[in-house]
Amino acid sequence: MNAVSNSFQGTAAHSAAPAGAGDEQTDNHADNQASAFAAEWAAVEDAARAVSFMAGLAPEPASDQPRAFPDLIHEAGGWRLDEAAQRLADLAAILTPGVAALLGVLERGQNARVPALVLWREYHASRSALLALAK
């Protein structure tokens, strides 16, 4: 019974908040989400550069689209942002154990080029699909 009355008190307290307070909280939440997304995107891009190096590939030419992707996808918002967040999480879930496995191969003194190239191709295809969401 006490839990029920507490939930009603929370609702009343929320409705008594000054006008615009919820907007500020929503803006802060969106900013935090954008920062977290950008950080995860940067981490995935860094991991991909390491995979590219292990595959023996030349560095990709600098491009504005991948760099601007976090901002572009947050401007798009809606289902595109939700889809991008899920796909980015999936890509990170592929790269994390993949890079660890490649490092293990290198630690044993073995050639990691072929498995790194396979991982790079998977990353590249996934990244292309992600970038297309912002168009």
PDB file of C-alpha atoms in Angstrom:
ATOM      1  CA  MET A   1       0.000   0.000   0.000  1.00  0.00           C
ATOM      2  CA  ASN A   2       2.828   2.360   0.847  1.00  0.00           C
ATOM      3  CA  ALA A   3       4.415   1.765  -2.574  1.00  0.00           C
ATOM      4  CA  VAL A   4       1.220   2.852  -4.283  1.00  0.00           C
ATOM      5  CA  SER A   5       1.034   6.111  -2.359  1.00  0.00           C
ATOM      6  CA  ASN A   6       4.715   6.814  -3.121  1.00  0.00           C
ATOM      7  CA  SER A   7       4.126   6.428  -6.847  1.00  0.00           C
ATOM      8  CA  PHE A   8       1.259   8.905  -6.675  1.00  0.00           C
ATOM      9  CA  GLN A   9       3.420  11.332  -4.717  1.00  0.00           C
ATOM     10  CA  GLY A  10       6.065  11.073  -7.440  1.00  0.00           C
ATOM     11  CA  THR A  11       3.465  11.850 -10.078  1.00  0.00           C
ATOM     12  CA  ALA A  12       2.177  14.850  -8.157  1.00  0.00           C
ATOM     13  CA  ALA A  13       5.680  16.161  -7.585  1.00  0.00           C
ATOM     14  CA  HIS A  14       6.462  15.814 -11.281  1.00  0.00           C
ATOM     15  CA  SER A  15       3.335  17.692 -12.318  1.00  0.00           C
ATOM     16  CA  ALA A  16       4.160  20.495  -9.880  1.00  0.00           C
ATOM     17  CA  ALA A  17       7.552  21.102 -11.522  1.00  0.00           C
ATOM     18  CA  PRO A  18       8.044  24.517 -13.114  1.00  0.00           C
ATOM     19  CA  ALA A  19       7.074  24.853 -16.752  1.00  0.00           C
ATOM     20  CA  GLY A  20       9.945  24.001 -19.062  1.00  0.00           C
ATOM     21  CA  ALA A  21      11.817  21.865 -16.503  1.00  0.00           C
ATOM     22  CA  GLY A  22      10.947  18.699 -18.398  1.00  0.00           C
ATOM     23  CA  ASP A  23      12.198  20.225 -21.631  1.00  0.00           C
ATOM     24  CA  GLU A  24      15.592  20.897 -20.060  1.00  0.00           C
ATOM     25  CA  GLN A  25      15.795  17.318 -18.774  1.00  0.00           C
ATOM     26  CA  THR A  26      14.834  16.008 -22.213  1.00  0.00           C
ATOM     27  CA  ASP A  27      17.495  18.185 -23.847  1.00  0.00           C
ATOM     28  CA  ASN A  28      20.131  16.958 -21.377  1.00  0.00           C
ATOM     29  CA  HIS A  29      19.106  13.351 -21.989  1.00  0.00           C
ATOM     30  CA  ALA A  30      19.332  13.860 -25.761  1.00  0.00           C
ATOM     31  CA  ASP A  31      22.754  15.495 -25.380  1.00  0.00           C
ATOM     32  CA  ASN A  32      23.948  12.579 -23.236  1.00  0.00           C
ATOM     33  CA  GLN A  33      22.643  10.088 -25.789  1.00  0.00           C
ATOM     34  CA  ALA A  34      24.353  11.987 -28.601  1.00  0.00           C
ATOM     35  CA  SER A  35      27.637  12.038 -26.687  1.00  0.00           C
ATOM     36  CA  ALA A  36      27.433   8.325 -25.899  1.00  0.00           C
ATOM     37  CA  PHE A  37      26.606   7.512 -29.519  1.00  0.00           C
ATOM     38  CA  ALA A  38      29.504   9.648 -30.783  1.00  0.00           C
ATOM     39  CA  ALA A  39      31.898   7.991 -28.318  1.00  0.00           C
ATOM     40  CA  GLU A  40      30.805   4.503 -29.372  1.00  0.00           C
ATOM     41  CA  TRP A  41      31.089   5.485 -33.039  1.00  0.00           C
ATOM     42  CA  ALA A  42      34.629   6.787 -32.459  1.00  0.00           C
ATOM     43  CA  ALA A  43      35.591   3.578 -30.628  1.00  0.00           C
ATOM     44  CA  VAL A  44      34.254   1.438 -33.481  1.00  0.00           C
ATOM     45  CA  GLU A  45      36.124   3.550 -36.030  1.00  0.00           C
ATOM     46  CA  ASP A  46      39.353   3.218 -33.998  1.00  0.00           C
ATOM     47  CA  ALA A  47      38.930  -0.551 -33.789  1.00  0.00           C
ATOM     48  CA  ALA A  48      38.301  -0.697 -37.531  1.00  0.00           C
ATOM     49  CA  ARG A  49      41.528   1.201 -38.212  1.00  0.00           C
ATOM     50  CA  ALA A  50      43.386  -1.420 -36.168  1.00  0.00           C
ATOM     51  CA  VAL A  51      41.682  -4.207 -38.144  1.00  0.00           C
ATOM     52  CA  SER A  52      42.593  -2.470 -41.397  1.00  0.00           C
ATOM     53  CA  PHE A  53      46.219  -2.267 -40.293  1.00  0.00           C
ATOM     54  CA  MET A  54      46.263  -5.966 -39.330  1.00  0.00           C
ATOM     55  CA  ALA A  55      44.746  -6.806 -42.725  1.00  0.00           C
ATOM     56  CA  GLY A  56      47.570  -4.938 -44.445  1.00  0.00           C
ATOM     57  CA  LEU A  57      45.236  -2.409 -46.033  1.00  0.00           C
ATOM     58  CA  ALA A  58      46.173   1.173 -46.756  1.00  0.00           C
ATOM     59  CA  PRO A  59      44.457   3.726 -44.517  1.00  0.00           C
ATOM     60  CA  GLU A  60      41.145   4.956 -45.871  1.00  0.00           C
ATOM     61  CA  PRO A  61      41.187   8.447 -47.321  1.00  0.00           C
ATOM     62  CA  ALA A  62      39.691  11.011 -44.950  1.00  0.00           C
ATOM     63  CA  SER A  63      35.993  11.525 -45.529  1.00  0.00           C
ATOM     64  CA  ASP A  64      33.539  13.907 -43.914  1.00  0.00           C
ATOM     65  CA  GLN A  65      30.612  11.484 -43.975  1.00  0.00           C
ATOM     66  CA  PRO A  66      31.893   9.032 -41.340  1.00  0.00           C
ATOM     67  CA  ARG A  67      33.145  11.882 -39.157  1.00  0.00           C
ATOM     68  CA  ALA A  68      29.817  13.721 -39.335  1.00  0.00           C
ATOM     69  CA  PHE A  69      27.675  10.588 -38.979  1.00  0.00           C
ATOM     70  CA  PRO A  70      26.822  10.948 -35.261  1.00  0.00           C
ATOM     71  CA  ASP A  71      25.540  14.495 -35.799  1.00  0.00           C
ATOM     72  CA  LEU A  72      23.695  13.607 -39.002  1.00  0.00           C
ATOM     73  CA  ILE A  73      21.921  10.602 -37.513  1.00  0.00           C
ATOM     74  CA  HIS A  74      20.858  12.580 -34.441  1.00  0.00           C
ATOM     75  CA  GLU A  75      19.429  15.265 -36.715  1.00  0.00           C
ATOM     76  CA  ALA A  76      17.519  12.550 -38.592  1.00  0.00           C
ATOM     77  CA  GLY A  77      16.192  11.185 -35.287  1.00  0.00           C
ATOM     78  CA  GLY A  78      13.205   8.873 -35.001  1.00  0.00           C
ATOM     79  CA  TRP A  79      13.405   5.330 -36.286  1.00  0.00           C
ATOM     80  CA  ARG A  80      16.653   6.064 -38.125  1.00  0.00           C
ATOM     81  CA  LEU A  81      18.401   6.975 -34.881  1.00  0.00           C
ATOM     82  CA  ASP A  82      16.967   3.930 -33.111  1.00  0.00           C
ATOM     83  CA  GLU A  83      18.060   1.664 -35.967  1.00  0.00           C
ATOM     84  CA  ALA A  84      21.521   3.250 -36.084  1.00  0.00           C
ATOM     85  CA  ALA A  85      21.990   2.805 -32.332  1.00  0.00           C
ATOM     86  CA  GLN A  86      21.081  -0.889 -32.587  1.00  0.00           C
ATOM     87  CA  ARG A  87      23.289  -1.467 -35.629  1.00  0.00           C
ATOM     88  CA  LEU A  88      26.196   0.346 -33.990  1.00  0.00           C
ATOM     89  CA  ALA A  89      25.842  -1.808 -30.886  1.00  0.00           C
ATOM     90  CA  ASP A  90      25.773  -4.906 -33.108  1.00  0.00           C
ATOM     91  CA  LEU A  91      28.882  -3.742 -34.949  1.00  0.00           C
ATOM     92  CA  ALA A  92      30.707  -3.117 -31.675  1.00  0.00           C
ATOM     93  CA  ALA A  93      29.653  -6.595 -30.533  1.00  0.00           C
ATOM     94  CA  ILE A  94      31.258  -8.057 -33.665  1.00  0.00           C
ATOM     95  CA  LEU A  95      34.438  -6.002 -33.522  1.00  0.00           C
ATOM     96  CA  THR A  96      35.221  -6.450 -29.824  1.00  0.00           C
ATOM     97  CA  PRO A  97      35.787 -10.223 -29.844  1.00  0.00           C
ATOM     98  CA  GLY A  98      37.102 -10.050 -33.403  1.00  0.00           C
ATOM     99  CA  VAL A  99      39.899  -7.652 -32.497  1.00  0.00           C
ATOM    100  CA  ALA A 100      40.676  -9.696 -29.377  1.00  0.00           C
ATOM    101  CA  ALA A 101      40.961 -12.835 -31.513  1.00  0.00           C
ATOM    102  CA  LEU A 102      43.198 -11.077 -34.038  1.00  0.00           C
ATOM    103  CA  LEU A 103      45.467  -9.868 -31.249  1.00  0.00           C
ATOM    104  CA  GLY A 104      45.643 -13.447 -29.982  1.00  0.00           C
ATOM    105  CA  VAL A 105      46.692 -14.635 -33.429  1.00  0.00           C
ATOM    106  CA  LEU A 106      49.413 -11.996 -33.550  1.00  0.00           C
ATOM    107  CA  GLU A 107      50.606 -12.886 -30.026  1.00  0.00           C
ATOM    108  CA  ARG A 108      51.181 -16.444 -31.197  1.00  0.00           C
ATOM    109  CA  GLY A 109      53.323 -15.091 -34.021  1.00  0.00           C
ATOM    110  CA  GLN A 110      50.856 -16.096 -36.714  1.00  0.00           C
ATOM    111  CA  ASN A 111      49.700 -14.130 -39.723  1.00  0.00           C
ATOM    112  CA  ALA A 112      46.403 -12.335 -39.033  1.00  0.00           C
ATOM    113  CA  ARG A 113      45.890 -10.802 -42.478  1.00  0.00           C
ATOM    114  CA  VAL A 114      43.222 -13.156 -43.789  1.00  0.00           C
ATOM    115  CA  PRO A 115      40.985 -13.149 -40.700  1.00  0.00           C
ATOM    116  CA  ALA A 116      41.518  -9.394 -40.348  1.00  0.00           C
ATOM    117  CA  LEU A 117      40.427  -8.902 -43.950  1.00  0.00           C
ATOM    118  CA  VAL A 118      37.273 -10.937 -43.314  1.00  0.00           C
ATOM    119  CA  LEU A 119      36.492  -8.817 -40.245  1.00  0.00           C
ATOM    120  CA  TRP A 120      37.262  -5.629 -42.182  1.00  0.00           C
ATOM    121  CA  ARG A 121      34.805  -6.595 -44.926  1.00  0.00           C
ATOM    122  CA  GLU A 122      32.084  -7.277 -42.352  1.00  0.00           C
ATOM    123  CA  TYR A 123      32.792  -3.927 -40.705  1.00  0.00           C
ATOM    124  CA  HIS A 124      32.827  -2.072 -44.022  1.00  0.00           C
ATOM    125  CA  ALA A 125      29.490  -3.528 -45.149  1.00  0.00           C
ATOM    126  CA  SER A 126      27.900  -2.767 -41.776  1.00  0.00           C
ATOM    127  CA  ARG A 127      29.290   0.761 -41.722  1.00  0.00           C
ATOM    128  CA  SER A 128      27.986   1.422 -45.240  1.00  0.00           C
ATOM    129  CA  ALA A 129      24.503   0.368 -44.125  1.00  0.00           C
ATOM    130  CA  LEU A 130      24.786   2.635 -41.082  1.00  0.00           C
ATOM    131  CA  LEU A 131      25.914   5.621 -43.124  1.00  0.00           C
ATOM    132  CA  ALA A 132      22.987   5.105 -45.514  1.00  0.00           C
ATOM    133  CA  LEU A 133      20.575   5.683 -42.624  1.00  0.00           C
ATOM    134  CA  ALA A 134      21.706   9.311 -42.383  1.00  0.00           C
ATOM    135  CA  LYS A 135      20.980  10.098 -46.028  1.00  0.00           C
TER     136      LYS A 135
END
